[in-house]
C-alpha cells in the first residue's frame, strides 16, 4: 500500500519482496517507509501487483518494484527497489493507472499509452506481446478524459462520455456482449455517451 502526502511525498508499507516499497531494500515493512527520491513533487500514485508508479507535478512518470513483464517501462526487465523513469514519459502526463504487471498513462493530448505484460491484450496495441516501454493504445491517440486498469483489462472514458475497454474478457469484463479477449479497445454496450466517471474491479 502507498500514500501520497500533502507535501507531495510518497510512503509505502507492506510486502517488499520485489522492491515495491521503493526504499532501496527488499525488506517487508509493517509501517510506512519513504520512497527514495520522492520526498516532494508527486501529484498522483498508482499500484498494481508488485508494481507502484508516481506521476510528478512536472507530468513525468516513475515506477518501481517488479519488472518481470517490463512494467517499470524503462526498457528493461530488471526489477528495481527505487523509482526509475518511464521511457518517453518525462512530461505531458496527466493521469496514471496500474494493473497486474502493467500500467497505463493518459497524456495532456488525451492519448493513452500502456506498458508491461500483454498476454491478454491489455496494452491495447493490437498485439499480445509484452513491452518494456510505453506503446500507444490503438484508436486512443486523443479524446480520452480518464483511464482505469485492474487485473488484466483497461478502460478509457472519452471526452464524449463514452467508455471503451480492452484486454481480458473471460467473464465479460469488457462489456461488449462477448467473452472474447480484445487487444484493441471496444465500445461498452450502451455506454457511448453520458458517462462521467469509470472504475475497474
mmCIF file of C-alpha atoms in Angstrom:
data_model
loop_
_atom_site.group_PDB
_atom_site.id
_atom_site.type_symbol
_atom_site.label_atom_id
_atom_site.label_comp_id
_atom_site.label_asym_id
_atom_site.label_seq_id
_atom_site.Cartn_x
_atom_site.Cartn_y
_atom_site.Cartn_z
ATOM 1 C CA UNK A 1 0.000 0.000 0.000
ATOM 2 C CA UNK A 2 1.180 3.540 -0.709
ATOM 3 C CA UNK A 3 0.155 7.036 0.375
ATOM 4 C CA UNK A 4 0.680 10.483 -1.124
ATOM 5 C CA UNK A 5 1.102 13.315 1.389
ATOM 6 C CA UNK A 6 0.083 16.956 1.073
ATOM 7 C CA UNK A 7 3.792 17.741 0.706
ATOM 8 C CA UNK A 8 3.876 15.628 -2.443
ATOM 9 C CA UNK A 9 5.847 12.794 -0.830
ATOM 10 C CA UNK A 10 5.201 9.062 -1.242
ATOM 11 C CA UNK A 11 5.343 6.486 1.540
ATOM 12 C CA UNK A 12 4.643 2.752 1.201
ATOM 13 C CA UNK A 13 4.277 -0.244 3.512
ATOM 14 C CA UNK A 14 3.693 -3.996 3.458
ATOM 15 C CA UNK A 15 5.315 -6.712 1.373
ATOM 16 C CA UNK A 16 8.570 -5.777 -0.349
ATOM 17 C CA UNK A 17 9.910 -8.959 -1.968
ATOM 18 C CA UNK A 18 10.499 -7.253 -5.331
ATOM 19 C CA UNK A 19 11.229 -3.764 -4.025
ATOM 20 C CA UNK A 20 7.672 -2.478 -4.335
ATOM 21 C CA UNK A 21 8.105 -0.202 -1.297
ATOM 22 C CA UNK A 22 10.706 1.752 -3.259
ATOM 23 C CA UNK A 23 13.031 2.409 -0.344
ATOM 24 C CA UNK A 24 16.098 0.661 -1.730
ATOM 25 C CA UNK A 25 15.529 -2.623 0.097
ATOM 26 C CA UNK A 26 13.532 -5.825 -0.273
ATOM 27 C CA UNK A 27 12.603 -5.967 3.405
ATOM 28 C CA UNK A 28 8.909 -6.005 4.337
ATOM 29 C CA UNK A 29 7.703 -3.125 6.496
ATOM 30 C CA UNK A 30 4.660 -3.005 8.777
ATOM 31 C CA UNK A 31 4.898 0.801 8.942
ATOM 32 C CA UNK A 32 5.235 3.385 6.134
ATOM 33 C CA UNK A 33 8.683 3.992 4.661
ATOM 34 C CA UNK A 34 9.730 6.869 2.416
ATOM 35 C CA UNK A 35 10.084 6.083 -1.282
ATOM 36 C CA UNK A 36 13.587 7.039 -2.393
ATOM 37 C CA UNK A 37 13.715 10.322 -4.312
ATOM 38 C CA UNK A 38 10.018 11.053 -3.936
ATOM 39 C CA UNK A 39 10.006 13.326 -0.910
ATOM 40 C CA UNK A 40 8.133 16.023 -2.831
ATOM 41 C CA UNK A 41 6.776 16.920 -6.249
ATOM 42 C CA UNK A 42 4.387 13.993 -6.712
ATOM 43 C CA UNK A 43 0.833 14.620 -7.964
ATOM 44 C CA UNK A 44 -0.625 11.086 -8.081
ATOM 45 C CA UNK A 45 0.213 7.446 -7.355
ATOM 46 C CA UNK A 46 -0.925 4.038 -8.632
ATOM 47 C CA UNK A 47 -0.195 0.477 -7.532
ATOM 48 C CA UNK A 48 -0.820 -2.957 -9.016
ATOM 49 C CA UNK A 49 0.566 -6.440 -8.441
ATOM 50 C CA UNK A 50 4.089 -5.779 -7.159
ATOM 51 C CA UNK A 51 4.288 -2.514 -9.072
ATOM 52 C CA UNK A 52 3.978 1.106 -7.991
ATOM 53 C CA UNK A 53 4.137 4.295 -10.053
ATOM 54 C CA UNK A 54 4.169 8.010 -9.352
ATOM 55 C CA UNK A 55 3.099 10.929 -11.520
ATOM 56 C CA UNK A 56 5.142 14.034 -10.769
ATOM 57 C CA UNK A 57 3.858 17.585 -10.807
ATOM 58 C CA UNK A 58 6.012 18.075 -13.922
ATOM 59 C CA UNK A 59 3.987 15.392 -15.713
ATOM 60 C CA UNK A 60 6.650 12.671 -15.593
ATOM 61 C CA UNK A 61 6.123 9.033 -14.606
ATOM 62 C CA UNK A 62 8.404 6.942 -12.408
ATOM 63 C CA UNK A 63 7.820 3.336 -11.364
ATOM 64 C CA UNK A 64 9.390 0.787 -9.015
ATOM 65 C CA UNK A 65 9.056 -2.842 -7.939
ATOM 66 C CA UNK A 66 8.579 -5.944 -10.075
ATOM 67 C CA UNK A 67 9.632 -5.766 -13.713
ATOM 68 C CA UNK A 68 9.117 -9.341 -14.919
ATOM 69 C CA UNK A 69 6.929 -8.133 -17.790
ATOM 70 C CA UNK A 70 8.563 -4.759 -18.397
ATOM 71 C CA UNK A 71 6.037 -2.966 -16.191
ATOM 72 C CA UNK A 72 8.559 -0.384 -14.998
ATOM 73 C CA UNK A 73 8.605 0.931 -18.556
ATOM 74 C CA UNK A 74 12.312 1.727 -18.639
ATOM 75 C CA UNK A 75 13.292 -0.593 -21.459
ATOM 76 C CA UNK A 76 14.485 -3.430 -19.212
ATOM 77 C CA UNK A 77 13.057 -6.452 -17.436
ATOM 78 C CA UNK A 78 15.074 -5.854 -14.270
ATOM 79 C CA UNK A 79 13.159 -5.160 -11.058
ATOM 80 C CA UNK A 80 14.056 -2.016 -9.109
ATOM 81 C CA UNK A 81 13.666 -1.199 -5.406
ATOM 82 C CA UNK A 82 13.883 2.524 -6.173
ATOM 83 C CA UNK A 83 11.899 4.573 -8.721
ATOM 84 C CA UNK A 84 13.033 4.585 -12.363
ATOM 85 C CA UNK A 85 11.943 6.919 -15.145
ATOM 86 C CA UNK A 86 9.437 5.518 -17.648
ATOM 87 C CA UNK A 87 10.874 5.869 -21.150
ATOM 88 C CA UNK A 88 9.381 8.753 -23.114
ATOM 89 C CA UNK A 89 7.214 9.988 -20.253
ATOM 90 C CA UNK A 90 9.330 12.756 -18.778
ATOM 91 C CA UNK A 91 6.487 15.266 -19.194
ATOM 92 C CA UNK A 92 2.983 15.666 -20.569
ATOM 93 C CA UNK A 93 1.186 13.035 -18.466
ATOM 94 C CA UNK A 94 -1.978 13.918 -16.510
ATOM 95 C CA UNK A 95 -3.064 10.549 -15.050
ATOM 96 C CA UNK A 96 -1.710 7.060 -14.377
ATOM 97 C CA UNK A 97 -3.231 3.691 -13.573
ATOM 98 C CA UNK A 98 -1.730 0.266 -12.864
ATOM 99 C CA UNK A 99 -2.992 -3.284 -13.335
ATOM 100 C CA UNK A 100 -1.378 -6.640 -12.638
ATOM 101 C CA UNK A 101 2.038 -6.441 -14.281
ATOM 102 C CA UNK A 102 1.284 -3.452 -16.485
ATOM 103 C CA UNK A 103 0.461 0.247 -16.304
ATOM 104 C CA UNK A 104 -1.092 2.987 -18.415
ATOM 105 C CA UNK A 105 -0.769 6.763 -18.711
ATOM 106 C CA UNK A 106 -3.065 9.496 -20.019
ATOM 107 C CA UNK A 107 -1.352 12.404 -21.748
ATOM 108 C CA UNK A 108 -2.290 16.065 -21.948
ATOM 109 C CA UNK A 109 -3.268 15.424 -25.580
ATOM 110 C CA UNK A 110 -5.859 12.888 -24.406
ATOM 111 C CA UNK A 111 -3.869 9.881 -25.637
ATOM 112 C CA UNK A 112 -3.404 6.594 -23.783
ATOM 113 C CA UNK A 113 -0.087 4.720 -23.553
ATOM 114 C CA UNK A 114 0.473 1.393 -21.782
ATOM 115 C CA UNK A 115 3.454 -0.833 -20.981
ATOM 116 C CA UNK A 116 4.294 -4.180 -19.353
ATOM 117 C CA UNK A 117 2.505 -7.540 -19.586
ATOM 118 C CA UNK A 118 0.242 -8.116 -22.575
ATOM 119 C CA UNK A 119 -0.839 -11.787 -22.583
ATOM 120 C CA UNK A 120 -4.495 -10.776 -22.748
ATOM 121 C CA UNK A 121 -4.052 -7.731 -24.971
ATOM 122 C CA UNK A 122 -4.193 -5.364 -22.003
ATOM 123 C CA UNK A 123 -1.757 -2.935 -23.643
ATOM 124 C CA UNK A 124 -4.363 -2.318 -26.339
ATOM 125 C CA UNK A 125 -1.917 -2.033 -29.230
ATOM 126 C CA UNK A 126 -3.242 -4.893 -31.328
ATOM 127 C CA UNK A 127 -0.722 -7.472 -30.084
ATOM 128 C CA UNK A 128 -0.217 -9.838 -27.172
ATOM 129 C CA UNK A 129 3.493 -9.059 -26.887
ATOM 130 C CA UNK A 130 4.888 -7.630 -23.651
ATOM 131 C CA UNK A 131 6.501 -4.197 -23.922
ATOM 132 C CA UNK A 132 9.126 -2.723 -21.609
ATOM 133 C CA UNK A 133 8.430 0.776 -22.965
ATOM 134 C CA UNK A 134 5.103 2.601 -23.467
ATOM 135 C CA UNK A 135 3.074 1.778 -26.582
ATOM 136 C CA UNK A 136 0.123 3.697 -27.987
ATOM 137 C CA UNK A 137 -3.329 2.214 -27.432
ATOM 138 C CA UNK A 138 -4.944 1.747 -30.840
ATOM 139 C CA UNK A 139 -7.552 4.381 -31.629
ATOM 140 C CA UNK A 140 -6.941 6.360 -28.448
ATOM 141 C CA UNK A 141 -4.477 8.946 -29.674
ATOM 142 C CA UNK A 142 -6.733 11.760 -28.450
ATOM 143 C CA UNK A 143 -10.117 12.431 -26.902
ATOM 144 C CA UNK A 144 -9.686 10.485 -23.643
ATOM 145 C CA UNK A 145 -10.725 12.046 -20.338
ATOM 146 C CA UNK A 146 -9.894 9.299 -17.810
ATOM 147 C CA UNK A 147 -8.418 5.795 -17.579
ATOM 148 C CA UNK A 148 -8.822 2.826 -15.247
ATOM 149 C CA UNK A 149 -6.975 -0.515 -15.054
ATOM 150 C CA UNK A 150 -7.284 -3.571 -12.866
ATOM 151 C CA UNK A 151 -6.105 -7.140 -13.202
ATOM 152 C CA UNK A 152 -5.739 -7.750 -16.922
ATOM 153 C CA UNK A 153 -8.066 -5.253 -18.561
ATOM 154 C CA UNK A 154 -8.282 -1.493 -19.004
ATOM 155 C CA UNK A 155 -10.970 1.066 -19.769
ATOM 156 C CA UNK A 156 -10.999 4.631 -21.059
ATOM 157 C CA UNK A 157 -13.612 7.343 -20.648
ATOM 158 C CA UNK A 158 -13.740 9.608 -23.681
ATOM 159 C CA UNK A 159 -14.397 13.324 -23.660
ATOM 160 C CA UNK A 160 -17.674 12.487 -25.447
ATOM 161 C CA UNK A 161 -18.766 10.499 -22.389
ATOM 162 C CA UNK A 162 -18.288 7.057 -23.914
ATOM 163 C CA UNK A 163 -16.475 4.046 -22.459
ATOM 164 C CA UNK A 164 -14.092 1.724 -24.290
ATOM 165 C CA UNK A 165 -12.301 -1.272 -22.774
ATOM 166 C CA UNK A 166 -9.660 -3.797 -23.829
ATOM 167 C CA UNK A 167 -7.769 -6.845 -22.561
ATOM 168 C CA UNK A 168 -9.076 -9.854 -20.628
ATOM 169 C CA UNK A 169 -12.742 -10.630 -21.217
ATOM 170 C CA UNK A 170 -13.279 -14.143 -19.864
ATOM 171 C CA UNK A 171 -16.084 -13.002 -17.569
ATOM 172 C CA UNK A 172 -17.476 -10.305 -19.833
ATOM 173 C CA UNK A 173 -15.155 -7.717 -18.280
ATOM 174 C CA UNK A 174 -15.144 -5.524 -21.391
ATOM 175 C CA UNK A 175 -18.905 -5.089 -21.517
ATOM 176 C CA UNK A 176 -19.185 -5.648 -25.270
ATOM 177 C CA UNK A 177 -21.617 -8.553 -25.043
ATOM 178 C CA UNK A 178 -18.921 -11.208 -25.569
ATOM 179 C CA UNK A 179 -16.296 -13.126 -23.610
ATOM 180 C CA UNK A 180 -13.658 -12.686 -26.319
ATOM 181 C CA UNK A 181 -10.278 -11.132 -25.421
ATOM 182 C CA UNK A 182 -9.671 -7.817 -27.187
ATOM 183 C CA UNK A 183 -6.206 -6.410 -27.881
ATOM 184 C CA UNK A 184 -7.676 -3.113 -29.069
ATOM 185 C CA UNK A 185 -10.413 -1.009 -27.431
ATOM 186 C CA UNK A 186 -14.089 -1.892 -27.967
ATOM 187 C CA UNK A 187 -17.170 0.144 -27.075
ATOM 188 C CA UNK A 188 -19.001 -0.869 -23.918
ATOM 189 C CA UNK A 189 -22.565 -1.703 -24.963
ATOM 190 C CA UNK A 190 -24.963 1.155 -24.286
ATOM 191 C CA UNK A 191 -22.278 3.485 -22.924
ATOM 192 C CA UNK A 192 -21.252 5.546 -25.925
ATOM 193 C CA UNK A 193 -22.324 8.828 -24.261
ATOM 194 C CA UNK A 194 -23.458 10.171 -20.905
ATOM 195 C CA UNK A 195 -20.736 8.719 -18.656
ATOM 196 C CA UNK A 196 -18.801 10.959 -16.236
ATOM 197 C CA UNK A 197 -16.518 8.548 -14.363
ATOM 198 C CA UNK A 198 -15.169 4.984 -14.565
ATOM 199 C CA UNK A 199 -13.647 2.443 -12.177
ATOM 200 C CA UNK A 200 -12.447 -1.122 -12.641
ATOM 201 C CA UNK A 201 -12.550 -4.065 -10.249
#
